[in-house]
Coordinates of C-alpha atoms in Angstrom, one line a residue:
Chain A
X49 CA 104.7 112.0 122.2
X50 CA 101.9 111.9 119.8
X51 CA 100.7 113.0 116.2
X52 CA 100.3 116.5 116.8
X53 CA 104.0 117.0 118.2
X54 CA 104.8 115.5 114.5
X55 CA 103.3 118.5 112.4
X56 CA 105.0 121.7 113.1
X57 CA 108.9 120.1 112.8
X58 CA 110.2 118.1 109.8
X59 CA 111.8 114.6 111.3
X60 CA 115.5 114.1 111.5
X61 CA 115.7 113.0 107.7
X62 CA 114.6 116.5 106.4
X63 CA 117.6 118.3 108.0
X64 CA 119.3 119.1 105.1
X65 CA 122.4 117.5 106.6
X66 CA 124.8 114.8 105.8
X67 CA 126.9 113.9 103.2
X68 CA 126.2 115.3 100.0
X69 CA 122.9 116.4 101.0
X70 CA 122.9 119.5 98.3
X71 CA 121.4 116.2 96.2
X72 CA 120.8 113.6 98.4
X73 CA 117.7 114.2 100.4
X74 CA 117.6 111.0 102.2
X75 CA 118.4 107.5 102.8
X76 CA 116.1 105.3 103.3
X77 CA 116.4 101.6 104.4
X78 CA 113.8 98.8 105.0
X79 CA 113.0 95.1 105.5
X80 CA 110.2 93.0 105.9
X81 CA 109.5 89.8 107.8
X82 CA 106.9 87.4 108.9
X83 CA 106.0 85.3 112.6
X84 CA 106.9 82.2 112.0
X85 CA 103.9 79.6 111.9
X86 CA 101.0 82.1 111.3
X87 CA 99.7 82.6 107.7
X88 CA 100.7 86.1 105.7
X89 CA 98.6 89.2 106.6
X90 CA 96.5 88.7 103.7
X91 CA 95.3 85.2 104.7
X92 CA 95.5 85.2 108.4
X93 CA 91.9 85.4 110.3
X94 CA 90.8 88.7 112.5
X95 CA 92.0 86.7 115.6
X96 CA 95.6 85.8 114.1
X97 CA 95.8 89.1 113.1
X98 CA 94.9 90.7 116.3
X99 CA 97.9 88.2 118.1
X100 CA 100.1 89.4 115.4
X101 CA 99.6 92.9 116.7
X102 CA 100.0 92.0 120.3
X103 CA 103.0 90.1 120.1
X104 CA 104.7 92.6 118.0
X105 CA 103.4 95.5 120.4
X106 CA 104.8 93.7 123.6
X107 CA 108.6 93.9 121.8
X108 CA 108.4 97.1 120.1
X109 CA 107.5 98.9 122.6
X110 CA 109.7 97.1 125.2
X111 CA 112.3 100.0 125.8
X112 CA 114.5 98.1 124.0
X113 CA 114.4 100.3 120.6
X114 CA 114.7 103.6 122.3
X115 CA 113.2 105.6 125.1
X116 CA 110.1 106.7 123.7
X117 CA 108.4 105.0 121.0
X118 CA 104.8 106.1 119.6
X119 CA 102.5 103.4 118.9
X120 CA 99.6 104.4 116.9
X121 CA 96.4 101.8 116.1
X122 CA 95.5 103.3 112.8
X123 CA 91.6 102.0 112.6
X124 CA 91.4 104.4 115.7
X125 CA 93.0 106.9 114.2
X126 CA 91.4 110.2 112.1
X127 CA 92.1 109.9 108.8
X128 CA 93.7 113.2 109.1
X129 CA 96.3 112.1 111.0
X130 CA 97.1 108.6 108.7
X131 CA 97.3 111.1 106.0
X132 CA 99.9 112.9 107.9
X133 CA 101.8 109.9 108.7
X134 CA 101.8 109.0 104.4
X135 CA 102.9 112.5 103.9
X136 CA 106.1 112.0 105.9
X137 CA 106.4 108.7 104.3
X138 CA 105.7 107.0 107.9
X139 CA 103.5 104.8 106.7
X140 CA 102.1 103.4 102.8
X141 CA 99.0 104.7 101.5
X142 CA 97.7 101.0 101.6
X143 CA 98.2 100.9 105.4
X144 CA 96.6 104.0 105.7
X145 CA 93.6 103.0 103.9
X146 CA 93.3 99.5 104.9
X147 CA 89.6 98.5 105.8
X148 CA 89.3 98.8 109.7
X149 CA 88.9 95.7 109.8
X150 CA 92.4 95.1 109.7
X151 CA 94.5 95.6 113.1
X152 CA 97.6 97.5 112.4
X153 CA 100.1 100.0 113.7
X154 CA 102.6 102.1 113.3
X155 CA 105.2 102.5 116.1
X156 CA 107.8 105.8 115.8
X157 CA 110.5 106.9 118.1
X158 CA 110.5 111.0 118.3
X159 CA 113.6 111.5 116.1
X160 CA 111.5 109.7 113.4
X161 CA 114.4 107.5 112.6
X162 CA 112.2 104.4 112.4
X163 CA 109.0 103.8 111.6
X164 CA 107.8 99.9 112.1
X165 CA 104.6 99.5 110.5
X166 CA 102.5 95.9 111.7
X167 CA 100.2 94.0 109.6
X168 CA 100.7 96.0 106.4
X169 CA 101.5 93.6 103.7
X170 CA 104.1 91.7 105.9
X171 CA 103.7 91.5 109.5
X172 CA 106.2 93.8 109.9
X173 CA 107.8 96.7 107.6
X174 CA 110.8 98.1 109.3
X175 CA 112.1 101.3 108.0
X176 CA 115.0 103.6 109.1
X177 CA 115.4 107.2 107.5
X178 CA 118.3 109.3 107.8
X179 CA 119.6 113.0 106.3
X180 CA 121.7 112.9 103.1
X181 CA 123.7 110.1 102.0
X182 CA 123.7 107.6 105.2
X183 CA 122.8 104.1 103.7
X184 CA 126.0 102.4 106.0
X185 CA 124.8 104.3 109.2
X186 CA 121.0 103.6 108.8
X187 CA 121.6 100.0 107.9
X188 CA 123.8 99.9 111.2
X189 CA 120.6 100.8 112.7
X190 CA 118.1 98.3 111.0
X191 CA 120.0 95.9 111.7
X192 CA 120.2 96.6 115.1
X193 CA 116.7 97.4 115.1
X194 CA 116.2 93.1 113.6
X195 CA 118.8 91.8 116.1
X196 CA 116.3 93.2 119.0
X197 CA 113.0 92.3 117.5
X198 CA 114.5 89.0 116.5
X199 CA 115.8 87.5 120.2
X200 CA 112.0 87.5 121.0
X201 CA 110.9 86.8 118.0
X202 CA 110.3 83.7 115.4
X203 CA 110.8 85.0 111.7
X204 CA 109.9 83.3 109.2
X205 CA 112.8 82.0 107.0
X206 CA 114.0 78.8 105.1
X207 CA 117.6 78.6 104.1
X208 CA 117.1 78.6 100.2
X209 CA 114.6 81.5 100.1
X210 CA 116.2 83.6 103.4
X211 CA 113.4 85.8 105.0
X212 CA 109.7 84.8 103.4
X213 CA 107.4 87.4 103.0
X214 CA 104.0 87.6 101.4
X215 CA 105.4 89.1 98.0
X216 CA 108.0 86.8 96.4
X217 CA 109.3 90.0 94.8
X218 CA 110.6 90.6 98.8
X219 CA 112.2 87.7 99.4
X220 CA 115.3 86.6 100.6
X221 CA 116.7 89.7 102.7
X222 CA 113.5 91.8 102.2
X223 CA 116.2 94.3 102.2
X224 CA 114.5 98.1 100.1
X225 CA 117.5 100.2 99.9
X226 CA 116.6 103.8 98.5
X227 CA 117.9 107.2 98.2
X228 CA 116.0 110.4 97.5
X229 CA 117.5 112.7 95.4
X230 CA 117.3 116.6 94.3
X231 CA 117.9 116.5 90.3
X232 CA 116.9 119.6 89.1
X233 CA 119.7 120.6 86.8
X234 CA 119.8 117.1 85.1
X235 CA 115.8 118.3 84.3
X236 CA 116.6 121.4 83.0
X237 CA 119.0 120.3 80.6
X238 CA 116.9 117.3 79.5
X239 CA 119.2 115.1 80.3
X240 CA 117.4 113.3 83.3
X241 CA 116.9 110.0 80.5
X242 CA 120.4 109.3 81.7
X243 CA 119.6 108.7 84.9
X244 CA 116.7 106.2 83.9
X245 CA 118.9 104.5 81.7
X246 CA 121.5 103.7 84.3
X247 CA 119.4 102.6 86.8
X248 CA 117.2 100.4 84.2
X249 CA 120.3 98.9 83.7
X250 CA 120.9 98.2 87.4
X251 CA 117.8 96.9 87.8
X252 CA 116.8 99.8 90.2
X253 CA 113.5 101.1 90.3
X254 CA 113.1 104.6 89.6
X255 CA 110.1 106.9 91.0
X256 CA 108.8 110.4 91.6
X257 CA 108.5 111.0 95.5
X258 CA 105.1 113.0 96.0
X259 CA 102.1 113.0 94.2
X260 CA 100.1 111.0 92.5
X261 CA 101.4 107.5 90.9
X262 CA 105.1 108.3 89.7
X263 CA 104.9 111.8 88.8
X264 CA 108.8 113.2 89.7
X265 CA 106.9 116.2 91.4
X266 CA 109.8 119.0 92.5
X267 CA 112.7 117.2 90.8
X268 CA 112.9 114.5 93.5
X269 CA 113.5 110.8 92.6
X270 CA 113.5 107.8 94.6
X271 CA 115.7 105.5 93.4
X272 CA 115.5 101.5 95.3
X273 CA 116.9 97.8 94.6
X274 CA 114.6 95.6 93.1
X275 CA 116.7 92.3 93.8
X276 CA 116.6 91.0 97.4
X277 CA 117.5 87.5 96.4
X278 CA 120.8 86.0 95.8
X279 CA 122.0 88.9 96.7
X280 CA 123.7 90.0 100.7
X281 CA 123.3 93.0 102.1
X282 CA 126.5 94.6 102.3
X283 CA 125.8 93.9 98.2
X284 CA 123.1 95.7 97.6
X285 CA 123.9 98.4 99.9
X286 CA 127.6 98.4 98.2
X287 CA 126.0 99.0 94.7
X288 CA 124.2 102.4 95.9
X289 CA 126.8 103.2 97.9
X290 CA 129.6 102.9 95.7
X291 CA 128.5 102.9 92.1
X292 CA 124.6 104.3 91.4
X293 CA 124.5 107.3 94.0
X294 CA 128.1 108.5 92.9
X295 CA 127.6 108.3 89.7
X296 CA 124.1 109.9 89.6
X297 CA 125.8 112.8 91.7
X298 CA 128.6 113.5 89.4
X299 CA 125.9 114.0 86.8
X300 CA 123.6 116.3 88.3
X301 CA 127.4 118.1 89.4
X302 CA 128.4 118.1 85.8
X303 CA 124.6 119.7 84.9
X304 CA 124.7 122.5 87.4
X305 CA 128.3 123.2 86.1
X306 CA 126.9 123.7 82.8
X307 CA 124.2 125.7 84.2
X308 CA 126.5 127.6 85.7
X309 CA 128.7 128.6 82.7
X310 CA 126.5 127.9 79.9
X311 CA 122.6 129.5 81.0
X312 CA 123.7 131.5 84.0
X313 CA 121.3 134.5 83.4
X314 CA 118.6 131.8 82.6
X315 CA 119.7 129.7 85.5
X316 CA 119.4 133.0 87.4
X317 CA 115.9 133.6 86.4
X318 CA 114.4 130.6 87.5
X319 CA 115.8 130.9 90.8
X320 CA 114.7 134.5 91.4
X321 CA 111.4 133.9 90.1
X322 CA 111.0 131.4 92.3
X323 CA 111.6 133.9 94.8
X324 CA 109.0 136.3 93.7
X325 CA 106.6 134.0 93.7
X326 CA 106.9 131.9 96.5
X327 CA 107.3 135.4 98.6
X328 CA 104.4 137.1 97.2
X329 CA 101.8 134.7 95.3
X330 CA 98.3 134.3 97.1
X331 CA 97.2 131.1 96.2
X332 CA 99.6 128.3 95.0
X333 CA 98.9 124.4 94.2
X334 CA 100.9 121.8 95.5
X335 CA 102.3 120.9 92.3
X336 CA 103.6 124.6 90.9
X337 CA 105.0 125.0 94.5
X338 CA 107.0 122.0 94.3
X339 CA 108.4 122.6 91.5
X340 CA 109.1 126.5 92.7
X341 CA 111.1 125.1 96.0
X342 CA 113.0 123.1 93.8
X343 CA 114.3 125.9 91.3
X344 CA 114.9 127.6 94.9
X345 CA 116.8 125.4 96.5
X346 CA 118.8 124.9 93.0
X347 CA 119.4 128.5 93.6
X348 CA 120.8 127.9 97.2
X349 CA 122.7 125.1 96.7
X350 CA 124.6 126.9 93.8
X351 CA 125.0 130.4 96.1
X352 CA 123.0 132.1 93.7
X353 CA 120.4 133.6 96.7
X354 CA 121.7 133.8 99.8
X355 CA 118.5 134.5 101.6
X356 CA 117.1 130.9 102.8
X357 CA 118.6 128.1 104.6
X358 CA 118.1 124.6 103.0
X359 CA 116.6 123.2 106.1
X360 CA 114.0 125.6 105.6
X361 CA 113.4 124.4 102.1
X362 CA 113.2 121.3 102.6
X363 CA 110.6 121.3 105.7
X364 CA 108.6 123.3 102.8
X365 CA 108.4 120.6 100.7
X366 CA 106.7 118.3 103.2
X367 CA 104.6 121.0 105.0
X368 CA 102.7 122.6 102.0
X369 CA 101.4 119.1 101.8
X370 CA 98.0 118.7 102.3
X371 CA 97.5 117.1 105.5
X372 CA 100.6 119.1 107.0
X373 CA 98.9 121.8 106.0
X374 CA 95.3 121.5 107.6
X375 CA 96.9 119.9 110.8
X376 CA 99.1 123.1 111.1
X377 CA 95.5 125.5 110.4
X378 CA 94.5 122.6 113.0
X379 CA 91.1 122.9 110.8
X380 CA 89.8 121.0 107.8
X381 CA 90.3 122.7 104.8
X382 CA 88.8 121.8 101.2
X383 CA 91.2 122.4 97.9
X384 CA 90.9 126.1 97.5
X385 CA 91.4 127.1 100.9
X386 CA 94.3 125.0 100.8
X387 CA 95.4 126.6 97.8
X388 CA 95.7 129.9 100.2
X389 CA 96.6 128.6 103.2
X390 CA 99.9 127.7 101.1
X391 CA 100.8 130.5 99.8
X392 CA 100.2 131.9 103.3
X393 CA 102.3 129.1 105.5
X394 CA 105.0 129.7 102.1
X395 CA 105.3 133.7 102.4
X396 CA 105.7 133.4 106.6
X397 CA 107.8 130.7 106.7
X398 CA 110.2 131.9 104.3
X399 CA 110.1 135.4 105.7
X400 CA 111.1 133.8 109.2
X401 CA 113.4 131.6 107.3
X402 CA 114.9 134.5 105.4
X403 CA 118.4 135.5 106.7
Chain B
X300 CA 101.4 116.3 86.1
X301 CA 104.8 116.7 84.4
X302 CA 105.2 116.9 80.7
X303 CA 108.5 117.3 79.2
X304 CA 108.2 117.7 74.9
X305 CA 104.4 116.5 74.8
X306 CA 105.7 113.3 76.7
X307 CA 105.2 112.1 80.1
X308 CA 108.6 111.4 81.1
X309 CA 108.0 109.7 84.3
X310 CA 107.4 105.9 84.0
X311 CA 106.6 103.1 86.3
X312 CA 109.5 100.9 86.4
X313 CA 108.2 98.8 89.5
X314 CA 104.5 99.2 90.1
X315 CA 104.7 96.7 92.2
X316 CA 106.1 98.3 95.6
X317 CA 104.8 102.0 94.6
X318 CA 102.2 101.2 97.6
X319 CA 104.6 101.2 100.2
X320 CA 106.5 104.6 99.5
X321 CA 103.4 105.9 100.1
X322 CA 101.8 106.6 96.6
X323 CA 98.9 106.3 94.9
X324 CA 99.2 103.2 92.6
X325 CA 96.7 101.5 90.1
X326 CA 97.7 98.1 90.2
X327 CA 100.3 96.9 92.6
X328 CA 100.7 94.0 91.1
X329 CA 100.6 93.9 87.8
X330 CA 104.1 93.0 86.9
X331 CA 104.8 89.8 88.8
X332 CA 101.1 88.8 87.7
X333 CA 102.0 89.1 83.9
X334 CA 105.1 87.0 84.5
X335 CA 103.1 84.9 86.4
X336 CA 100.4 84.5 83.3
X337 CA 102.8 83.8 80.6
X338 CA 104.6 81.6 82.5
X339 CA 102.1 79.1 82.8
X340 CA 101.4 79.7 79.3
X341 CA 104.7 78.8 77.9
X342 CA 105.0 76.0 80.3
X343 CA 101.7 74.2 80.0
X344 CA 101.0 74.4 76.2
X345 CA 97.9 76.2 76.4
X346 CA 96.3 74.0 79.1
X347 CA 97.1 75.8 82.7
X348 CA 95.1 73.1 84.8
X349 CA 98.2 71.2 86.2
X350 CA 100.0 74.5 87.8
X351 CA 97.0 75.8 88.9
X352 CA 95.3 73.0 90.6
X353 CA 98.7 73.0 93.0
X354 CA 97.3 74.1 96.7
X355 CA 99.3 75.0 99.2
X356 CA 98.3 72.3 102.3
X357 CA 99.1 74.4 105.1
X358 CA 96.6 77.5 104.7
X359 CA 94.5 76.1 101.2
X360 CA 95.8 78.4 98.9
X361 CA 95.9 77.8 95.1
X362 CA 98.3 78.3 92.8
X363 CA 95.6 80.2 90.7
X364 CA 94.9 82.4 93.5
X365 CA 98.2 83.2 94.3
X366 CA 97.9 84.1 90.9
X367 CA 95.3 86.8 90.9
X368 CA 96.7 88.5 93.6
X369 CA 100.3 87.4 93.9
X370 CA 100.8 86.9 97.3
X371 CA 101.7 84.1 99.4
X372 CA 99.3 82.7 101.9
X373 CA 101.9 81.7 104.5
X374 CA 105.6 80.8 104.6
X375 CA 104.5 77.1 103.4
X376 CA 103.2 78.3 100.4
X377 CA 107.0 78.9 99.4
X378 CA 107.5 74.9 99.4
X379 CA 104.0 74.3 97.9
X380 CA 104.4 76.0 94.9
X381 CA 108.6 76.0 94.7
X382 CA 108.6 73.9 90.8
X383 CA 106.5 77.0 89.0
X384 CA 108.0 79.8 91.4
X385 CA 111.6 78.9 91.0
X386 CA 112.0 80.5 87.3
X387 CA 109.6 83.5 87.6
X388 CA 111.7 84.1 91.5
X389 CA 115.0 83.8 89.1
X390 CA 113.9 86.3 86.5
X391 CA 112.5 88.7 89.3
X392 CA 115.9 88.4 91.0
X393 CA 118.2 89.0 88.4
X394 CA 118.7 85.3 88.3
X395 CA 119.3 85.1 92.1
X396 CA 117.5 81.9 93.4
X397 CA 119.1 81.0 96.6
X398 CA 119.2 83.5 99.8
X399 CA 122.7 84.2 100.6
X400 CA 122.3 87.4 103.1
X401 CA 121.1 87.8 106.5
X402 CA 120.7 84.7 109.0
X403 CA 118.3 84.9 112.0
X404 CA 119.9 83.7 115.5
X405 CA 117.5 81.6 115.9
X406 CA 118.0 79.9 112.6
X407 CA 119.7 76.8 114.1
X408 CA 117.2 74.3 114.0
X409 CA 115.1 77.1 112.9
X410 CA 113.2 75.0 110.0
X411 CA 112.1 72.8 112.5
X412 CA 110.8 75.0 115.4
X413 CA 108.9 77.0 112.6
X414 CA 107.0 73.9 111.7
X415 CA 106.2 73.1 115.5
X416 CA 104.8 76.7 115.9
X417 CA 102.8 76.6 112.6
X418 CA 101.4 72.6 114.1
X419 CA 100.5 74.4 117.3
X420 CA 99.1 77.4 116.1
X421 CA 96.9 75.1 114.0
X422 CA 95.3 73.3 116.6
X423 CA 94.8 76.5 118.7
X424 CA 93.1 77.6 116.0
X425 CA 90.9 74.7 115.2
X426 CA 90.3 74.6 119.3
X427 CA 88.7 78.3 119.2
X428 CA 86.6 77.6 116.1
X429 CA 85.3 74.4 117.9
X430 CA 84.7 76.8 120.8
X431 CA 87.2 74.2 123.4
X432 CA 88.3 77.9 125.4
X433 CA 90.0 75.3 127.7
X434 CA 92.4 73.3 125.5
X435 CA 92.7 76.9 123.7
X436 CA 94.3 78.4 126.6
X437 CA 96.4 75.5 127.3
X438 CA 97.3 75.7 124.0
X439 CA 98.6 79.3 123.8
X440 CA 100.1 78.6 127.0
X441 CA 102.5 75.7 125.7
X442 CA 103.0 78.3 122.5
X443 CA 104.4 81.4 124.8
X444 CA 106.5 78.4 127.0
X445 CA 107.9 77.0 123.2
X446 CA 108.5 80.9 121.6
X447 CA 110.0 81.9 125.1
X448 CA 113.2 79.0 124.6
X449 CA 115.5 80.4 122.2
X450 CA 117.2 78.7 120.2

């Protein structure tokens, strides 16, 4: 397996399958830990950095995860391809642009269900993504995923604090529990300020999932825990499970009802313009087309346009990103030939796409 | 860029772990840091030398450092600085200021064997900076032999 299979398939979480996954895009579930008895990433030397590596290499890719597991040393690799790997949220921008100086890794198994990344700001950052609303199933796998790592391995952990990491805002389970979600009814009615409100309350974070710093590009929000101490689990993963998600769906349900009844022949519009212009436009930006895909796959979900499947949609989202997009024209491409390459992968992908 | 009625309406309500889901962040930081700052400032009436002359033995962080970039240095730093931790850790947690998730296997006498490792780890270290490749490899070979016995 290796980078380029990556590119020209959406992993297992962009399927556009699971429960609820009209709004849920994904779950996402991670946890970070430490070696016992070597300093943090930040303040271990090249050489304890460099064992770090090798002793979480030697049980990562031991067989014991799964079959096939792709190990990537990212100062080796072209910054194409560590783009590529942020773009699919593989990997964090930081460990992507961490001075080569720095040993890390990322290891993958093909389904990209989990991602491990080594030496970012823990020495390791375990993550498992899964389709729609899944937070029970992919913590049955993370926590599969620790049991492994951790007969072989020494984690740092004291009984008050639980597992220490190198940010005390991580500590205790090091347990990041967070759905993505599709609200584009709740933007078009303004009422999306609900949504913050409830999770403020909660003490949930709430972000935008691509582009730049928290921008809610496309209607998608990421919504995670920001309390890892004092709290289990089965807690944490209870509150999202049971009381935020639900809740957030019933709103966005309750907005495309209104939609529905209230603005249909406005509702209508969007969605078909959408259609024109992701069909026919020449050159397109990242941001108008996210927000385009968005109105469309409103239009979908509600059986407004039966032309597109979602799966198709959603690989759209991630594909039209830059890196996807120069990998996939397998040459490097500066902004405004991106801007046409876009419009270009949008019109024959959709066309192929269009049932 | 998103702008709903001349407003932004997209805020940072955790800048600190916007890093990891892959986005461009300005300061990933800042948060903890301020809570961190006025902290010390309520607690030390003005003067902030006592907190931040605190160094953490094991890997010679201070308190002050930990301060600019609010990090840890290693899992000792967690004892070193535990008095002017344990609030800000309470109001980061929602009050939470005891673990009560998760417990490694190996946890048993796990305290314990994680001070050995970090002792012998140590003086593997101090043997390659003194250039003693001998003891070194003796060294590492008594560390695999201790990390292969579990617990």
């Amino acid at each position: 397996m290796s980078i380029r299979q990556l590119t020209d398939h959406a992993g297992e979480w962009l399927r556009g399958a699971g429960p609820h996954s009209d709004i849920v895009i994904s779950s996402r579930i991670r946890y970070a830990r430490n070696l016992a008895g070597y300093p943090f990433v930040n303040r271990a030397n090249r050489r304890q950095r460099f064992e770090v590596l090798d002793r979480c290499k030697q049980e990562i890719v031991s067989k014991r995860l799964a079959d096939n597991v792709l190990w990537v040393d990212l100062p080796d690799s072209p910054s194409m391809d560590r783009q590529l790997l942020v773009e699919r949220h593989l990997i964090s921008r930081q460990h992507a642009t961490a001075g080569d100086d720095i040993p890390r890794a990322v290891a993958l198994d093909a389904a990209e269900t989990f991602a491990i990344m080594v030496n970012e700001e823990d020495h390791l950052r375990v993550q498992v993504l899964r389709s729609g609303m899944q937070l029970a199933e992919a913590y049955d796998q993370i926590d599969r995923i620790d049991d492994v790592l951790e007969e072989k391995l020494d984690f740092a952990y004291s009984r008050r604090f639980g597992y220490l990491t190198a940010c005390p805002t991580n500590l205790g389970t090091g347990i990041r529990v967070s759905v993505m979600l599709h609200l584009p009814a709740l933007k078009l009615t303004g009422e999306i300020e609900k949504v913050r409100r409830a999770s403020r309350d909660m003490h949930l974070a709430v972000r935008g999932l691509f582009g730049e710093g928290s921008e809610a590009l496309g209607d998608l929000y990421q919504i995670s825990n920001q309390t890892t101490l004092g709290k289990a689990e089965q807690e944490i993963l209870a509150d999202f499970e049971h009381t935020v998600v639900p809740q957030i769906i019933a709103y966005e349900q309750q907005a495309r009802q209104a939609l529905l009844k209230q603005r249909q022949a406005q509702l209508d519009d969007k969605v078909w313009r959408a259609w024109a212009l992701l069909t026919n436009a020449r050159v397109m930006g990242t941001d108008e087309v996210l927000q385009l895909l968005s109105h469309l796959r409103l239009g979908v979900n509600l059986g407004r346009i039966e032309k597109v499947d979602i799966r198709a949609i959603n690989e759209l989202f991630l594909l039209t990103q830059p890196a996807h997009l120069q990998k996939l024209s397998q040459q490097e491409m500066d902004a405004a030939e991106r801007r046409i390459a876009r419009a270009k992968l949008i019109r024959q992908r959709l066309e192929q796409a269009t049932r | 860029m998103e702008i709903v009625k001349g407003k932004k309406i997209e805020q940072h309500l955790c800048d600190l772990h916007a890093a990891e889901e892959g986005m461009a962040v300005k300061a990933a930081h800042t948060p903890i840091n301020e809570l961190l700052t006025n902290f010390v400032k309520l607690h030390s009436g003005g003067t902030q030398t006592s907190t931040s002359e605190l160094t953490c033995e094991e890997c010679g962080l201070s308190f002050s450092k930990f301060r600019e970039s609010s990090l840890m240095g290693c899992p000792s730093c967690y004892k070193s600085f535990e008095g002017p931790l344990s609030p800000l850790l309470e109001r980061a947690h929602e009050g939470g200021s005891h673990h009560v998730g998760k417990v490694p296997r190996r946890a048993g006498a796990g305290e314990q064997r994680q001070a050995q490792l970090t002792r012998m780890r140590k003086k593997l270290n101090e043997a390659v900076t003194a250039e003693d490749y001998e003891l070194a490899a003796r060294l590492r070979d008594d560390i695999r032999r201790y990390e292969e016995q579990a617990e």
